[in-house]
Amino acid sequence: MKHTIEEQLRNKDFLLIAEIGVNYYDIAKKEGVTPMEAAKLMIKEAANAGIHAVKFQSYKAETIVSKDSPYYWDIKEEPTRSQYELFKKYDSFGEKEYRELAKFSEKNNIEFLSTPFDIESADYLESMMNVYKISSSDLNNLSFIEYQAKKNKPIILSVGASNEDEIDRSVQLIRKYNRQPLALLHCVLEYPTPYEHANLRKIETLKRKYPNLIIGYSDHTRPGKGYDVLKTAYTLGATVIEKHFTLDKELKGNDHYHAMDPDDAKHILAEIQNIEKICGNGELKCLPSEIKARENARRSLVAACDIPKGTVITETMITWKRPGKGITVDMFDKIVGKCVKKDVKCDDVLHYNVFE
């Protein structure tokens, strides 16, 4: 199995995860193909776009919701008013299908993972994934978190709709059993998330509170032309970004209307790469590209008058002017009192070879 996610978590390199979820069912209907063919098509498109990993959702309607669970999404985009009815439409895949998708992902050089929503899927996914992803919806499901933590693999935990004490409790529980890399993803459980509700400063808060963890962002906003939400999230410290993925953002249904498509993904990766270039490495040192300007824009010690051979330098005999290729101005006090061993003309840039 590819270890891209684990490696990038350990190195805190940027990681983009395409949340395919169950969007392949709608793509299958649109394209007139089977759900498996649609899922593979989406994996291939994600890989071609340069995305690092694809993520699915492994559940059965009967084990995730009761039959009277109400909706909490935008019914103008997804008209189904029952969670059970919605999940039932998208739960035909099991171990066999996800194993096929995991192998197909590896063949296409993109890492596979799927969020388990029950013990059965947590178990059968173990041999297919290097990393476990735990949904925001299970943040208070402590026994299930413990079960996955004991698998001793890196964990990505979304913290949407949670309070500080709940996050603390889950982190402490994971760390009780698991010392592998742990990423917390800021997330807003509002589909779609209005920009004014994105609350991206929570990323900074998470970084301050959990300095030893990886901090990221799971996004449910509609992709904007400039991708400002994701760029801002990255700039604030989110090194992992997870976003729903589709091949048609106009499709009605589960998670298409706030998803990125392959073109969005390419632009997002390019924008993040550009930000990385702009931000640099943060070292407090002169850049190689600044050396020429440094030499010419800084000042050197310069003779303020003609100075005959054998003269002892006084403060009034020297000044400072550009360029900075002579004795640097911070050596002023050390030059005063030295004797010149040859004639120096007014406005000469001083070098050590003129002194005894």
Short mmCIF file of N, CA, C and O in Angstrom, two decimals, residues 5 27 115 177 192 196 219 251 295 315 356:
data_model
loop_
_atom_site.label_atom_id
_atom_site.label_comp_id
_atom_site.label_asym_id
_atom_site.label_seq_id
_atom_site.Cartn_x
_atom_site.Cartn_y
_atom_site.Cartn_z
N ILE A 5 -0.05 9.35 2.74
CA ILE A 5 -0.70 10.10 3.82
C ILE A 5 0.16 10.08 5.06
O ILE A 5 0.44 11.13 5.66
N ILE A 27 -22.88 9.68 -10.13
CA ILE A 27 -22.09 9.71 -11.36
C ILE A 27 -22.42 8.49 -12.21
O ILE A 27 -22.52 8.58 -13.44
N THR A 115 -13.86 6.06 5.50
CA THR A 115 -14.28 6.25 6.88
C THR A 115 -15.19 5.11 7.29
O THR A 115 -16.26 4.92 6.70
N TYR A 177 -3.94 4.88 23.73
CA TYR A 177 -3.68 3.62 23.05
C TYR A 177 -2.81 3.76 21.80
O TYR A 177 -2.39 2.74 21.25
N PRO A 192 -24.43 23.34 2.38
CA PRO A 192 -23.05 23.82 2.34
C PRO A 192 -22.78 24.79 3.48
O PRO A 192 -23.71 25.31 4.09
N GLU A 196 -19.21 32.92 5.66
CA GLU A 196 -19.14 33.64 6.94
C GLU A 196 -19.24 32.70 8.14
O GLU A 196 -19.04 33.13 9.29
N ASP A 219 -13.54 20.71 4.41
CA ASP A 219 -14.29 21.86 3.89
C ASP A 219 -15.63 21.47 3.29
O ASP A 219 -15.71 20.50 2.53
N LEU A 251 -24.86 18.35 -10.35
CA LEU A 251 -25.75 17.24 -10.02
C LEU A 251 -26.49 17.50 -8.72
O LEU A 251 -25.91 17.98 -7.74
N GLU A 295 25.17 44.01 -1.20
CA GLU A 295 26.49 44.60 -1.40
C GLU A 295 26.42 46.04 -1.89
O GLU A 295 27.23 46.88 -1.51
N GLU A 315 37.65 60.45 13.90
CA GLU A 315 36.23 60.27 13.52
C GLU A 315 35.84 61.16 12.35
O GLU A 315 35.00 60.79 11.54
N GLU A 356 47.89 49.79 8.46
CA GLU A 356 49.03 49.02 8.97
C GLU A 356 48.53 47.86 9.81
O GLU A 356 47.49 47.95 10.46
#
